Coordinates of C-alpha atoms in Angstrom, one line a residue:
M196 CA 23.9 12.1 -6.1
A197 CA 24.3 9.5 -3.2
L198 CA 21.5 7.1 -4.7
V199 CA 22.9 7.3 -8.3
A200 CA 26.4 6.8 -7.1
T201 CA 25.5 3.9 -4.9
V202 CA 23.6 1.9 -7.5
S203 CA 26.0 3.0 -10.5
V204 CA 29.1 1.9 -8.5
S205 CA 27.3 -1.2 -7.1
F206 CA 26.4 -2.6 -10.5
V207 CA 29.7 -1.8 -12.0
L208 CA 32.0 -3.5 -9.4
A209 CA 29.4 -6.5 -8.9
A210 CA 29.6 -7.1 -12.7
G211 CA 33.5 -7.2 -12.6
F212 CA 34.0 -9.1 -9.6
G213 CA 31.0 -11.3 -10.5
Y214 CA 32.8 -11.9 -13.9
L215 CA 36.2 -12.6 -12.2
A216 CA 34.6 -15.1 -9.6
D217 CA 33.0 -17.2 -12.4
R218 CA 36.3 -17.2 -14.1
L219 CA 37.7 -18.6 -11.0
R220 CA 35.0 -21.2 -11.0
L221 CA 33.4 -19.6 -7.9
P222 CA 29.7 -18.6 -7.6
P223 CA 29.2 -15.0 -9.1
L224 CA 27.5 -14.0 -5.6
V225 CA 31.1 -14.4 -4.1
G226 CA 32.2 -11.6 -6.5
Y227 CA 29.1 -9.6 -5.4
L228 CA 30.2 -9.8 -1.8
V229 CA 33.8 -8.7 -2.6
A230 CA 32.2 -5.9 -4.5
G231 CA 30.3 -4.7 -1.5
I232 CA 33.5 -5.0 0.8
M233 CA 35.3 -2.8 -1.7
M234 CA 32.7 -0.2 -1.2
G235 CA 32.3 -0.4 2.4
P236 CA 33.7 2.1 5.1
F237 CA 36.5 -0.5 6.3
T238 CA 38.5 -0.5 3.0
P239 CA 40.2 2.6 1.2
G240 CA 38.6 4.4 -1.8
F241 CA 35.0 4.9 -2.5
T242 CA 32.5 4.7 0.3
A243 CA 28.9 4.2 -0.7
D244 CA 25.8 5.1 1.5
A245 CA 25.4 1.8 3.3
A246 CA 21.7 2.9 4.4
L247 CA 20.7 3.2 0.9
A248 CA 22.3 0.1 -0.2
T249 CA 20.5 -1.6 2.6
Q250 CA 17.0 -0.2 1.6
L251 CA 17.6 -1.0 -2.1
A252 CA 18.6 -4.6 -1.0
E253 CA 15.3 -4.9 0.7
I254 CA 13.3 -4.2 -2.6
G255 CA 15.4 -7.0 -4.0
V256 CA 14.4 -9.5 -1.1
I257 CA 10.7 -8.2 -1.8
L258 CA 10.8 -9.0 -5.5
L259 CA 12.8 -12.3 -5.1
M260 CA 10.3 -13.6 -2.5
F261 CA 7.3 -12.3 -4.7
G262 CA 8.8 -14.6 -7.5
V263 CA 9.2 -17.5 -5.3
G264 CA 5.2 -17.0 -4.2
L265 CA 4.3 -17.0 -8.0
H266 CA 5.7 -20.6 -8.1
F267 CA 4.8 -21.9 -4.8
S268 CA 1.2 -22.2 -4.1
A269 CA -0.5 -22.4 -0.7
S270 CA -1.3 -26.0 -1.4
D271 CA 2.7 -26.5 -1.2
L272 CA 2.9 -25.0 2.0
I273 CA 0.2 -27.2 3.5
A274 CA 1.8 -30.4 1.8
V275 CA 5.3 -30.0 3.4
R276 CA 3.8 -28.8 6.9
G277 CA 4.5 -32.3 8.4
I278 CA 8.3 -31.8 7.8
A279 CA 8.7 -28.1 7.7
I280 CA 7.1 -26.9 10.8
P281 CA 8.7 -29.3 13.4
G282 CA 12.0 -29.5 11.3
A283 CA 12.3 -25.7 11.3
I284 CA 11.1 -25.0 15.0
G285 CA 13.4 -27.8 16.3
Q286 CA 16.4 -26.6 14.3
I287 CA 16.1 -23.1 15.5
L288 CA 15.9 -24.3 19.0
L289 CA 18.8 -26.6 18.9
A290 CA 20.9 -24.1 17.0
T291 CA 20.1 -21.2 19.2
L292 CA 21.1 -23.6 22.3
L293 CA 24.5 -24.2 20.4
G294 CA 25.1 -20.6 19.9
M295 CA 24.5 -19.7 23.6
G296 CA 26.7 -22.4 24.6
L297 CA 29.6 -21.1 22.3
C298 CA 28.8 -17.6 23.8
A299 CA 29.2 -19.0 27.3
M300 CA 32.5 -20.3 26.5
W301 CA 33.4 -16.9 25.4
G302 CA 32.0 -15.5 28.8
W303 CA 29.3 -13.5 27.3
S304 CA 25.9 -12.6 29.0
F305 CA 23.0 -14.8 28.7
G306 CA 21.0 -12.1 26.7
A307 CA 24.0 -11.6 24.2
G308 CA 24.2 -15.3 23.7
L309 CA 20.4 -15.7 23.1
V310 CA 20.8 -13.0 20.3
F311 CA 23.7 -14.6 19.0
G312 CA 22.2 -17.9 18.9
L313 CA 18.9 -16.8 17.2
C314 CA 21.1 -14.9 14.4
V315 CA 23.0 -18.2 13.6
S316 CA 19.9 -20.3 13.6
V317 CA 17.9 -18.8 10.6
A318 CA 19.3 -19.1 7.1
S319 CA 19.0 -16.6 4.3
T320 CA 15.8 -17.0 1.9
V321 CA 18.0 -15.1 -1.0
V322 CA 20.9 -17.2 -0.7
L323 CA 18.5 -20.5 -0.6
L324 CA 16.7 -19.4 -3.6
K325 CA 20.0 -18.5 -5.6
A326 CA 21.3 -22.0 -4.7
L327 CA 18.3 -23.8 -5.7
E328 CA 17.6 -22.0 -8.9
E329 CA 21.2 -22.6 -9.9
R330 CA 20.7 -26.5 -9.6
N331 CA 17.2 -26.5 -11.0
L332 CA 15.8 -27.6 -7.7
V333 CA 13.1 -25.0 -7.0
N334 CA 10.3 -27.0 -8.3
S335 CA 11.5 -30.2 -7.1
Q336 CA 10.4 -32.0 -3.9
K337 CA 13.8 -31.2 -2.0
G338 CA 13.5 -27.7 -3.1
R339 CA 9.8 -27.0 -2.1
V340 CA 10.5 -28.6 1.4
A341 CA 13.4 -26.5 1.9
I342 CA 11.4 -23.3 0.9
G343 CA 8.6 -24.1 3.3
W344 CA 11.4 -24.8 6.0
L345 CA 12.6 -21.2 5.4
I346 CA 9.0 -19.8 5.3
V347 CA 8.4 -21.3 8.6
E348 CA 11.6 -19.9 10.0
D349 CA 10.7 -16.4 8.6
L350 CA 7.4 -16.6 10.6
A351 CA 9.4 -17.6 13.8
M352 CA 11.6 -14.5 13.6
V353 CA 8.7 -12.2 12.9
L354 CA 7.5 -13.3 16.3
T355 CA 11.1 -13.0 17.7
L356 CA 11.4 -9.3 16.5
V357 CA 8.3 -8.5 18.3
L358 CA 9.2 -10.4 21.5
L359 CA 12.8 -9.5 21.8
P360 CA 12.3 -5.8 22.9
I361 CA 9.9 -6.8 25.6
V362 CA 12.1 -9.5 27.3
A363 CA 15.1 -7.2 26.9
E364 CA 15.2 -6.0 30.4
M365 CA 14.9 -9.5 31.7
L366 CA 18.0 -10.6 29.6
G367 CA 20.3 -7.9 31.2
A368 CA 19.5 -5.1 28.6
P369 CA 19.8 -1.6 30.4
G370 CA 16.5 0.5 31.0
A371 CA 13.5 1.0 33.2
A372 CA 10.6 -1.2 33.1
G373 CA 7.5 -2.0 35.1
G374 CA 7.0 -4.6 37.6
H375 CA 7.5 -8.3 37.1
G376 CA 3.5 -9.0 37.0
E377 CA 2.9 -6.1 34.5
G378 CA 5.8 -7.5 32.5
Q379 CA 4.3 -10.9 32.3
M380 CA 1.0 -9.6 31.3
S381 CA 2.6 -7.3 28.6
I382 CA 4.5 -10.3 27.2
G383 CA 1.4 -12.5 27.2
L384 CA -0.8 -9.6 25.4
T385 CA 1.8 -8.9 22.9
I386 CA 2.2 -12.7 21.8
V387 CA -1.9 -13.0 21.4
L388 CA -1.8 -9.7 19.5
T389 CA 1.0 -10.8 17.2
L390 CA -0.6 -14.2 16.7
A391 CA -4.1 -12.4 16.0
K392 CA -2.0 -10.2 13.4
L393 CA -0.7 -12.9 11.6
A394 CA -3.8 -15.1 11.7
A395 CA -5.8 -11.9 10.2
F396 CA -3.0 -11.5 7.7
A397 CA -3.2 -15.1 6.5
V398 CA -7.1 -15.1 6.5
I399 CA -7.2 -12.1 4.1
A400 CA -4.1 -13.4 2.2
I401 CA -6.0 -16.7 1.5
V402 CA -9.6 -15.6 1.3
L403 CA -9.7 -12.3 -0.2
G404 CA -6.6 -12.1 -2.0
P405 CA -7.2 -14.8 -4.6
R406 CA -10.4 -13.2 -5.6
L407 CA -9.1 -9.6 -5.8
V408 CA -5.7 -9.5 -7.3
P409 CA -6.1 -11.6 -10.3
W410 CA -9.2 -9.7 -11.2
L411 CA -7.4 -6.4 -11.0
L412 CA -4.3 -8.0 -13.0
T413 CA -6.9 -9.1 -15.6
L414 CA -8.6 -5.6 -15.7
V415 CA -5.1 -4.1 -16.4
A416 CA -3.9 -6.8 -18.8
R417 CA -7.0 -6.0 -20.8
T418 CA -5.6 -2.5 -21.8
G419 CA -2.9 -4.2 -23.5
S420 CA -0.3 -2.0 -22.3
R421 CA 2.9 -3.9 -21.3
E422 CA 4.4 -1.2 -19.1
L423 CA 1.1 -0.7 -17.3
F424 CA 0.8 -4.5 -16.6
T425 CA 4.3 -4.8 -15.3
L426 CA 3.5 -1.6 -13.1
A427 CA 0.5 -3.3 -11.8
V428 CA 2.8 -6.4 -10.9
L429 CA 5.5 -4.3 -9.1
A430 CA 2.5 -2.3 -7.5
T431 CA 1.2 -5.8 -6.2
A432 CA 4.3 -7.1 -4.7
L433 CA 5.5 -3.8 -3.1
G434 CA 2.2 -2.6 -2.1
I435 CA 1.1 -5.8 -0.3
A436 CA 4.6 -6.2 1.2
F437 CA 4.6 -2.7 2.6
G438 CA 1.0 -2.9 3.6
S439 CA 1.4 -6.1 5.4
A440 CA 4.4 -4.9 7.2
T441 CA 2.8 -1.7 8.2
I442 CA -0.6 -3.1 9.2
F443 CA 0.1 -6.6 10.3
G444 CA 3.7 -6.4 11.5
V445 CA 5.0 -9.1 9.3
S446 CA 8.4 -8.8 7.5
F447 CA 8.5 -7.2 3.9
A448 CA 9.8 -10.3 2.6
L449 CA 7.1 -12.6 4.0
G450 CA 4.1 -10.1 2.8
A451 CA 5.8 -10.2 -0.5
F452 CA 6.0 -13.9 -0.6
F453 CA 2.1 -14.1 0.1
A454 CA 1.5 -11.6 -2.6
G455 CA 3.1 -13.9 -5.1
V456 CA 1.1 -16.8 -3.7
I457 CA -2.0 -14.8 -4.2
M458 CA -1.1 -13.6 -7.9
S459 CA -0.2 -17.4 -8.7
E460 CA -4.1 -18.1 -8.8
S461 CA -4.1 -15.8 -11.9
N462 CA -3.8 -17.2 -15.3
L463 CA -1.4 -14.4 -15.9
S464 CA 1.1 -15.5 -13.2
H465 CA 3.6 -16.7 -15.7
R466 CA 3.7 -13.4 -17.6
A467 CA 3.9 -11.6 -14.1
A468 CA 6.9 -13.8 -13.3
A469 CA 8.8 -12.9 -16.6
D470 CA 8.0 -9.1 -16.3
S471 CA 9.4 -9.2 -12.9
L472 CA 12.6 -11.3 -13.2
P473 CA 15.0 -8.6 -14.7
L474 CA 14.4 -6.3 -11.5
Q475 CA 14.7 -9.4 -9.2
N476 CA 18.1 -10.0 -10.6
A477 CA 19.2 -6.7 -10.6
F478 CA 18.2 -5.9 -6.9
S479 CA 19.2 -9.2 -5.7
V480 CA 22.7 -8.4 -6.5
L481 CA 22.3 -5.2 -4.1
F482 CA 21.4 -7.5 -1.2
F483 CA 24.8 -9.2 -1.5
V484 CA 26.5 -5.9 -2.1
S485 CA 25.0 -4.4 1.0
V486 CA 25.9 -7.4 3.0
G487 CA 29.6 -6.9 1.9
M488 CA 29.7 -3.2 2.7
L489 CA 28.8 -4.1 6.5
F490 CA 31.7 -6.5 6.8
N491 CA 34.8 -5.2 8.6
P492 CA 37.8 -7.6 7.4
T493 CA 40.0 -6.8 10.3
V494 CA 37.8 -9.2 12.4
L495 CA 39.5 -12.0 10.5
I496 CA 42.7 -10.9 11.9
E497 CA 41.9 -10.0 15.5
Q498 CA 39.4 -13.0 16.2
P499 CA 40.4 -15.7 14.0
F500 CA 39.4 -18.6 16.3
S501 CA 36.1 -17.1 17.0
V502 CA 35.3 -16.5 13.4
L503 CA 36.1 -20.2 12.8
A504 CA 33.9 -21.4 15.5
T505 CA 31.1 -19.1 14.3
V506 CA 31.3 -20.5 10.6
L507 CA 31.7 -24.1 11.9
L508 CA 28.6 -23.7 13.8
I509 CA 26.5 -22.2 10.9
T510 CA 27.9 -24.6 8.3
V511 CA 28.4 -27.8 10.1
G512 CA 26.5 -27.6 13.3
K513 CA 23.1 -26.3 11.6
S514 CA 23.6 -28.9 8.7
I515 CA 24.1 -31.8 11.2
I516 CA 20.9 -30.6 13.2
A517 CA 18.7 -30.0 10.1
A518 CA 19.8 -33.4 8.6
A519 CA 18.9 -35.1 11.8
F520 CA 15.5 -33.6 12.2
V521 CA 14.7 -34.9 8.5
L522 CA 15.9 -38.4 9.2
A523 CA 14.2 -38.5 12.4
L524 CA 10.8 -37.6 10.5
R525 CA 11.5 -40.6 8.5
Y526 CA 12.5 -38.6 5.2
P527 CA 15.2 -40.1 2.8
L528 CA 18.9 -39.2 3.2
Q529 CA 19.1 -37.2 -0.2
M530 CA 16.6 -34.8 1.4
A531 CA 18.2 -34.7 4.6
L532 CA 21.4 -33.6 2.9
T533 CA 19.9 -31.3 0.5
V534 CA 17.9 -29.5 3.3
A535 CA 21.2 -29.4 5.5
A536 CA 23.3 -27.9 2.6
S537 CA 20.4 -25.3 2.0
L538 CA 20.3 -24.1 5.6
A539 CA 24.3 -23.9 6.1
Q540 CA 24.3 -20.2 5.9
I541 CA 22.8 -17.0 7.4
G542 CA 21.5 -13.9 5.7
E543 CA 19.0 -11.1 6.0
F544 CA 17.1 -12.0 9.2
S545 CA 20.4 -12.5 11.2
F546 CA 21.4 -8.9 10.5
I547 CA 17.9 -7.6 11.5
V548 CA 18.1 -9.6 14.8
A549 CA 21.6 -8.6 15.4
G550 CA 20.8 -4.8 14.7
L551 CA 17.9 -5.2 17.1
G552 CA 20.3 -6.8 19.7
M553 CA 22.6 -3.9 19.6
S554 CA 19.9 -1.2 19.8
L555 CA 18.8 -3.0 22.9
G556 CA 22.2 -3.2 24.3
L557 CA 22.2 -7.0 24.4
L558 CA 24.8 -7.6 21.7
S559 CA 28.1 -6.0 21.6
Q560 CA 30.0 -4.6 18.4
E561 CA 32.2 -7.7 18.7
G562 CA 29.2 -10.1 18.3
H563 CA 27.8 -8.0 15.4
D564 CA 31.0 -8.2 13.7
L565 CA 31.3 -11.9 14.2
I566 CA 27.7 -12.5 12.9
L567 CA 28.8 -10.6 9.8
A568 CA 31.7 -12.6 9.2
G569 CA 29.8 -15.8 9.6
A570 CA 27.2 -14.6 7.0
I571 CA 30.0 -13.5 4.4
L572 CA 32.0 -16.9 4.9
S573 CA 28.9 -19.1 5.1
I574 CA 27.4 -17.6 1.8
T575 CA 30.6 -18.1 0.2
L576 CA 30.9 -21.6 1.4
N577 CA 27.4 -22.8 0.5
P578 CA 27.9 -23.7 -2.9
F579 CA 30.6 -26.0 -1.7
M580 CA 28.3 -27.4 1.0
F581 CA 25.9 -28.6 -1.8
A582 CA 29.0 -30.2 -3.7
A583 CA 29.8 -31.8 -0.3
A584 CA 26.4 -33.0 0.4
K585 CA 26.2 -34.6 -3.0
K586 CA 29.6 -36.5 -2.7
L587 CA 28.4 -37.6 0.8
H588 CA 25.3 -39.0 -0.5
A589 CA 27.5 -41.0 -3.4
V590 CA 29.7 -42.4 -0.6
L591 CA 26.8 -43.5 1.7
A592 CA 25.0 -45.0 -1.3
A593 CA 28.0 -47.1 -2.2
K594 CA 28.8 -48.3 1.2
V595 CA 25.2 -48.7 2.7
P596 CA 22.9 -48.9 -0.4
V597 CA 20.3 -50.6 1.5
F598 CA 19.7 -47.6 4.0
T599 CA 20.2 -44.9 1.4
A600 CA 17.8 -46.5 -1.1
Q601 CA 14.9 -47.6 1.3
Y602 CA 15.0 -45.5 4.4
G603 CA 12.2 -42.9 4.4
S604 CA 11.1 -44.0 0.9
L605 CA 7.3 -44.3 2.0
R606 CA 7.1 -40.8 3.6
F607 CA 9.0 -39.5 0.5
A608 CA 6.7 -41.3 -2.0
T609 CA 3.4 -40.2 -0.1
L610 CA 4.9 -36.3 -0.1
S611 CA 6.0 -36.8 -3.7
R612 CA 2.8 -37.8 -4.7
E613 CA 1.0 -34.8 -3.0
L614 CA 3.4 -32.4 -4.5
D615 CA 3.0 -33.9 -8.0
I616 CA -0.7 -33.6 -7.8
I617 CA -0.6 -30.0 -7.1
K618 CA 2.3 -29.6 -9.7
A619 CA 0.0 -31.5 -12.3
K620 CA -2.8 -29.0 -11.4
V621 CA -0.7 -25.9 -12.2
E622 CA 0.5 -27.5 -15.4
E623 CA -2.8 -28.4 -16.4
K624 CA -3.9 -24.8 -16.0
E625 CA -1.0 -23.6 -18.0
T626 CA -1.6 -26.3 -20.8
Q627 CA -5.2 -25.2 -21.0
Q628 CA -4.4 -21.7 -21.5
Q629 CA -1.9 -22.9 -24.3
L630 CA -4.7 -25.1 -25.9
K631 CA -6.8 -22.0 -25.8
K632 CA -4.3 -19.9 -28.0
Q633 CA -3.6 -23.0 -30.3
Q634 CA -7.3 -23.5 -30.8
L635 CA -7.6 -19.6 -31.5
I636 CA -5.1 -19.9 -34.2
T637 CA -6.7 -23.1 -35.6
T638 CA -10.1 -21.9 -35.7
F639 CA -9.1 -18.2 -36.9
P640 CA -5.9 -18.5 -39.0
L641 CA -6.0 -14.6 -39.2
F642 CA -4.6 -14.6 -35.5
S643 CA -1.3 -16.4 -36.7
E644 CA -0.3 -12.9 -37.6
V645 CA 0.3 -11.9 -33.8
N646 CA 2.8 -13.1 -31.3
D647 CA 2.1 -15.2 -27.9
H648 CA 1.5 -12.1 -26.0
A649 CA -1.2 -10.8 -28.1
L650 CA -3.1 -14.1 -28.3
E651 CA -3.0 -13.9 -24.5
E652 CA -4.4 -10.3 -24.7
L653 CA -7.1 -11.2 -27.1
L654 CA -8.4 -14.1 -24.8
L655 CA -8.8 -11.5 -22.0
L656 CA -10.3 -9.1 -24.3
F657 CA -12.8 -11.5 -25.9
R658 CA -16.4 -11.7 -24.4
P659 CA -18.3 -14.8 -25.0
A660 CA -21.8 -14.5 -26.8
S661 CA -24.1 -17.0 -28.0
A662 CA -27.4 -17.1 -30.0
S663 CA -30.0 -19.7 -31.2
P664 CA -31.2 -20.3 -34.5
G665 CA -33.5 -17.4 -35.9
D666 CA -31.7 -14.9 -33.5
K667 CA -30.9 -11.8 -35.1
V668 CA -27.1 -11.0 -33.9
I669 CA -26.8 -7.4 -35.5
R670 CA -29.2 -5.2 -37.4
A671 CA -28.9 -3.1 -40.3
G672 CA -28.9 0.7 -39.6
D673 CA -27.6 -0.1 -36.1
R674 CA -24.3 1.7 -34.6
G675 CA -21.5 -0.7 -34.8
D676 CA -20.5 -1.7 -31.3
A677 CA -18.7 -5.0 -31.6
M678 CA -17.2 -7.3 -33.9
Y679 CA -17.8 -10.9 -33.8
F680 CA -15.9 -14.1 -34.5
I681 CA -17.7 -17.4 -35.0
A682 CA -16.2 -20.2 -32.6
S683 CA -19.1 -22.7 -33.5
G684 CA -22.3 -22.7 -35.5
A685 CA -23.2 -20.7 -38.5
A686 CA -24.8 -17.3 -39.2
E687 CA -26.1 -15.7 -42.6
V688 CA -25.4 -12.3 -43.8
R689 CA -28.7 -11.1 -45.2
L690 CA -28.0 -8.7 -48.3
P691 CA -30.4 -7.6 -50.9
G692 CA -30.9 -10.4 -53.5
K693 CA -28.4 -12.6 -51.7
D694 CA -27.6 -14.4 -48.5
I695 CA -23.9 -15.1 -47.4
L696 CA -23.2 -18.2 -45.3
L697 CA -20.8 -17.7 -42.8
E698 CA -19.4 -20.8 -40.6
A699 CA -17.0 -21.4 -37.7
G700 CA -13.8 -19.6 -38.2
S701 CA -15.4 -16.6 -39.9
F702 CA -16.0 -13.0 -38.5
F703 CA -18.3 -10.3 -39.1
G704 CA -19.2 -6.8 -38.0
E705 CA -15.7 -5.4 -38.7
M706 CA -16.8 -2.8 -41.4
A707 CA -19.0 -0.5 -39.2
L708 CA -15.9 -0.5 -36.6
L709 CA -13.4 0.4 -39.5
T710 CA -15.4 2.9 -41.1
G711 CA -17.1 4.5 -38.0
G712 CA -20.6 4.2 -39.9
L713 CA -23.7 2.0 -39.4
R714 CA -24.2 -1.6 -39.7
T715 CA -25.1 -2.3 -43.5
A716 CA -26.6 -5.8 -43.2
D717 CA -28.6 -8.0 -41.0
V718 CA -26.7 -11.1 -39.4
I719 CA -29.0 -14.3 -38.3
A720 CA -28.1 -17.2 -36.7
V721 CA -28.9 -20.6 -38.4
D722 CA -27.5 -22.8 -36.0
F723 CA -26.5 -22.6 -32.3
C724 CA -23.8 -20.3 -32.3
Q725 CA -21.0 -19.5 -30.0
F726 CA -19.3 -16.1 -30.7
L727 CA -16.1 -14.3 -29.4
K728 CA -17.1 -10.7 -29.3
L729 CA -14.4 -7.8 -29.4
D730 CA -16.0 -4.6 -28.3
R731 CA -15.3 -1.2 -30.1
R732 CA -12.9 0.2 -27.9
D733 CA -11.1 -3.0 -27.5
F734 CA -11.0 -3.5 -31.1
N735 CA -9.6 -0.1 -31.8
I736 CA -6.8 -0.4 -29.2
F737 CA -5.8 -4.0 -30.3
M738 CA -5.7 -3.2 -33.9
T739 CA -3.6 -0.1 -33.3
R740 CA -1.0 -2.1 -31.5
H741 CA -1.0 -4.8 -34.5
P742 CA -1.1 -2.8 -37.7
R743 CA -0.6 -6.2 -39.8
L744 CA -3.7 -7.6 -38.1
R745 CA -5.6 -4.5 -38.9
A746 CA -4.3 -4.4 -42.6
A747 CA -5.6 -7.9 -43.0
V748 CA -8.9 -7.3 -41.7
S749 CA -9.4 -4.2 -43.7
D750 CA -8.4 -6.1 -46.9
M751 CA -11.0 -8.6 -46.2
A752 CA -13.6 -5.9 -45.4
R753 CA -12.7 -4.4 -48.7
Q754 CA -13.2 -7.7 -50.5
R755 CA -16.7 -8.2 -48.9
T756 CA -17.7 -4.6 -49.7
T757 CA -17.0 -5.4 -53.4
M758 CA -18.8 -8.6 -53.2
N759 CA -21.8 -6.8 -51.6
V760 CA -22.0 -4.2 -54.1
V761 CA -23.0 -6.6 -56.9
P762 CA -26.1 -8.0 -55.1
R763 CA -27.3 -4.4 -54.4
E764 CA -26.8 -3.4 -58.0
R765 CA -28.9 -6.6 -59.2
A766 CA -31.5 -5.9 -56.6
A767 CA -31.8 -2.2 -57.7
D768 CA -32.2 -3.3 -61.5

């Protein structure tokens, strides 16, 4: 019952404390963190299984990063590389040095200071995305720069997790190791192998993924099963995340992000995002609960000044560094402040690095507690950092309007144009899909009976076909294998004693599918025709799911049968 108890109590307490936080005008995630503290081993009452909660939280991170990837194309990453790569790397280096300097003042070892500095240098992707979503900034230029920055940080941390065990002994960790020359060769070889794995993963994700994943998703969508489609989306997200971590050594979160980027190439990406959203929200709550469970509140009493210094380094020190890099790269003040506020917290990668540091004997329990305290407090304070950044920009805009209005405007305009072009292409793709649905209803009013998802399913089920004047589309006496919808052109139904002209918007071939019998008439194209063809299997599956549409088709088939009987009787006379 450990799993059931952990999930149940997590959701109940998170819902209660989240609502209370909202009533106190605090972000709901503060309530989720408090719920985790209440369930942790350091507070009386129910104690949940922290290991299970952490694994459930990892699923939340995977789904959340997958959702980001669905709305964040590879073109976005390329567009923001000029600011994200130098900014993220420079900020990690300077923040790590600040953390090491702070640890030196406390008398910690060099290795402990390095691990501590790395932990406070990288921000939480989950917290960043929640903050951007609440402010509708995910698809803005500033939001996409911040997300690109975090992706570069995640890549840097992947390399850190690989290299830290190798250099642990040089940093003062206990344990035996080989000679110095052998160690240097091992480090060099590991770096080369890690970079090779990342390169291989990127090539497969960019070259093979966009061809394979959308094709598989379309195959599943053609079945018409909503639950099977949702399952395929989750299988893609979790499968690629797990596979990339196992085979290529990247993090689950990074693998899931690239899974989303790959799936974004499909016309069904918006549907995949909608289907996975409820699970994203549910499991991301478990992430914050699991963070709260790890926190020992007594550290606030035993080491208040160390906690304060850690929080100031994360919220103020990192913010100043990030803003300075953005301004140094000649981008506007508003972008600098938004990025600074976005990075003024730490999260999941910090816990992973801290746990690895402890297992290697580099970081003490005291350092681990300080990092957790810094994470809890910085996550809680992050909404206020966004508010402070907004207020600071307003003050500076009033006092130095020339600087705030003009500085970095040229670089920002160039980046904005590039991102707007990418966004316009995505929107154009979505618009074309909507126009196809509207055109389908306009051409075939019969389909006004079904909803948007059904129209999307029909577009996947239809197979295009064409015919030239004089071509026999179907023959009397043949087995009915498909139903035809005339998108353009005209065709004639040849009956004994009568020919019936069918123009664009009409359909034929349904009788044999409904009755299971043979074709009763020839249909010949009298113009250049474009058809939408619905195969027998797809017809039966779709009509079973939409009985009103089947009834409408059946009524029209009966009317045609009645009309066709008269010509046959006259021909017989």
